[in-house]
Amino acid sequence: MAYDKIFCMIQRLSIKNFKSYDNLENMEFGKMTAVLGPNSSGKTSLIQFLHMKQINKR
């Protein structure tokens, strides 16, 4: 697959009942988004959720 021909930008995200996220609605993303927070705040869970969604699209 040629990744240089595929471009997708997430603009808004909602997560329900995934790991530490009970109900996250309409989290907005900009052109550049940093994920910051203390330990056990859900940073890795957010990345895992996005990765899971990408795999399920294939």
Short mmCIF file of C-alpha atoms in Angstrom, two decimals:
data_model
loop_
_atom_site.label_atom_id
_atom_site.label_comp_id
_atom_site.label_asym_id
_atom_site.label_seq_id
_atom_site.Cartn_x
_atom_site.Cartn_y
_atom_site.Cartn_z
CA MET A 1 0.00 0.00 0.00
CA ALA A 2 1.37 3.42 -0.89
CA TYR A 3 1.03 5.53 2.24
CA ASP A 4 1.99 8.72 0.42
CA LYS A 5 -1.32 8.54 -1.48
CA ILE A 6 -3.47 8.15 1.63
CA PHE A 7 -4.14 11.06 3.96
CA CYS A 8 -6.72 11.13 6.69
CA MET A 9 -7.04 13.67 9.46
CA ILE A 10 -9.16 13.01 12.51
CA GLN A 11 -11.22 16.07 13.33
CA ARG A 12 -13.44 14.82 16.14
CA LEU A 13 -13.54 11.64 18.22
CA SER A 14 -15.98 10.02 20.65
CA ILE A 15 -15.14 6.96 22.78
CA LYS A 16 -17.57 4.98 24.91
CA ASN A 17 -16.69 2.11 27.27
CA PHE A 18 -13.07 1.59 26.22
CA LYS A 19 -10.58 0.98 29.03
CA SER A 20 -10.40 4.15 31.16
CA TYR A 21 -12.89 6.04 28.94
CA ASP A 22 -16.50 5.70 30.08
CA ASN A 23 -17.90 8.41 27.85
CA LEU A 24 -15.67 10.83 25.93
CA GLU A 25 -17.70 12.87 23.47
CA ASN A 26 -16.56 15.18 20.68
CA MET A 27 -12.86 15.44 21.50
CA GLU A 28 -11.60 17.86 18.84
CA PHE A 29 -8.26 17.57 17.06
CA GLY A 30 -6.35 20.29 15.24
CA LYS A 31 -3.67 20.05 12.59
CA MET A 32 -1.25 19.17 15.39
CA THR A 33 -2.43 17.61 18.63
CA ALA A 34 -0.33 16.68 21.67
CA VAL A 35 -1.56 14.07 24.13
CA LEU A 36 -0.34 15.06 27.59
CA GLY A 37 -1.28 13.96 31.09
CA PRO A 38 -0.13 12.25 34.27
CA ASN A 39 0.43 8.51 34.58
CA SER A 40 -2.71 6.38 34.18
CA SER A 41 -4.73 9.22 32.61
CA GLY A 42 -5.52 7.34 29.37
CA LYS A 43 -2.85 8.57 26.91
CA THR A 44 -1.85 5.07 25.81
CA SER A 45 -5.51 3.95 25.77
CA LEU A 46 -6.28 6.74 23.30
CA ILE A 47 -3.45 5.59 20.98
CA GLN A 48 -4.57 1.94 21.31
CA PHE A 49 -8.16 2.93 20.43
CA LEU A 50 -7.00 4.78 17.30
CA HIS A 51 -4.79 1.84 16.30
CA MET A 52 -7.66 -0.63 16.82
CA LYS A 53 -9.94 1.49 14.62
CA GLN A 54 -7.27 1.64 11.89
CA ILE A 55 -6.83 -2.16 11.90
CA ASN A 56 -10.61 -2.75 11.75
CA LYS A 57 -10.89 -0.58 8.62
CA ARG A 58 -8.65 -2.93 6.60
#
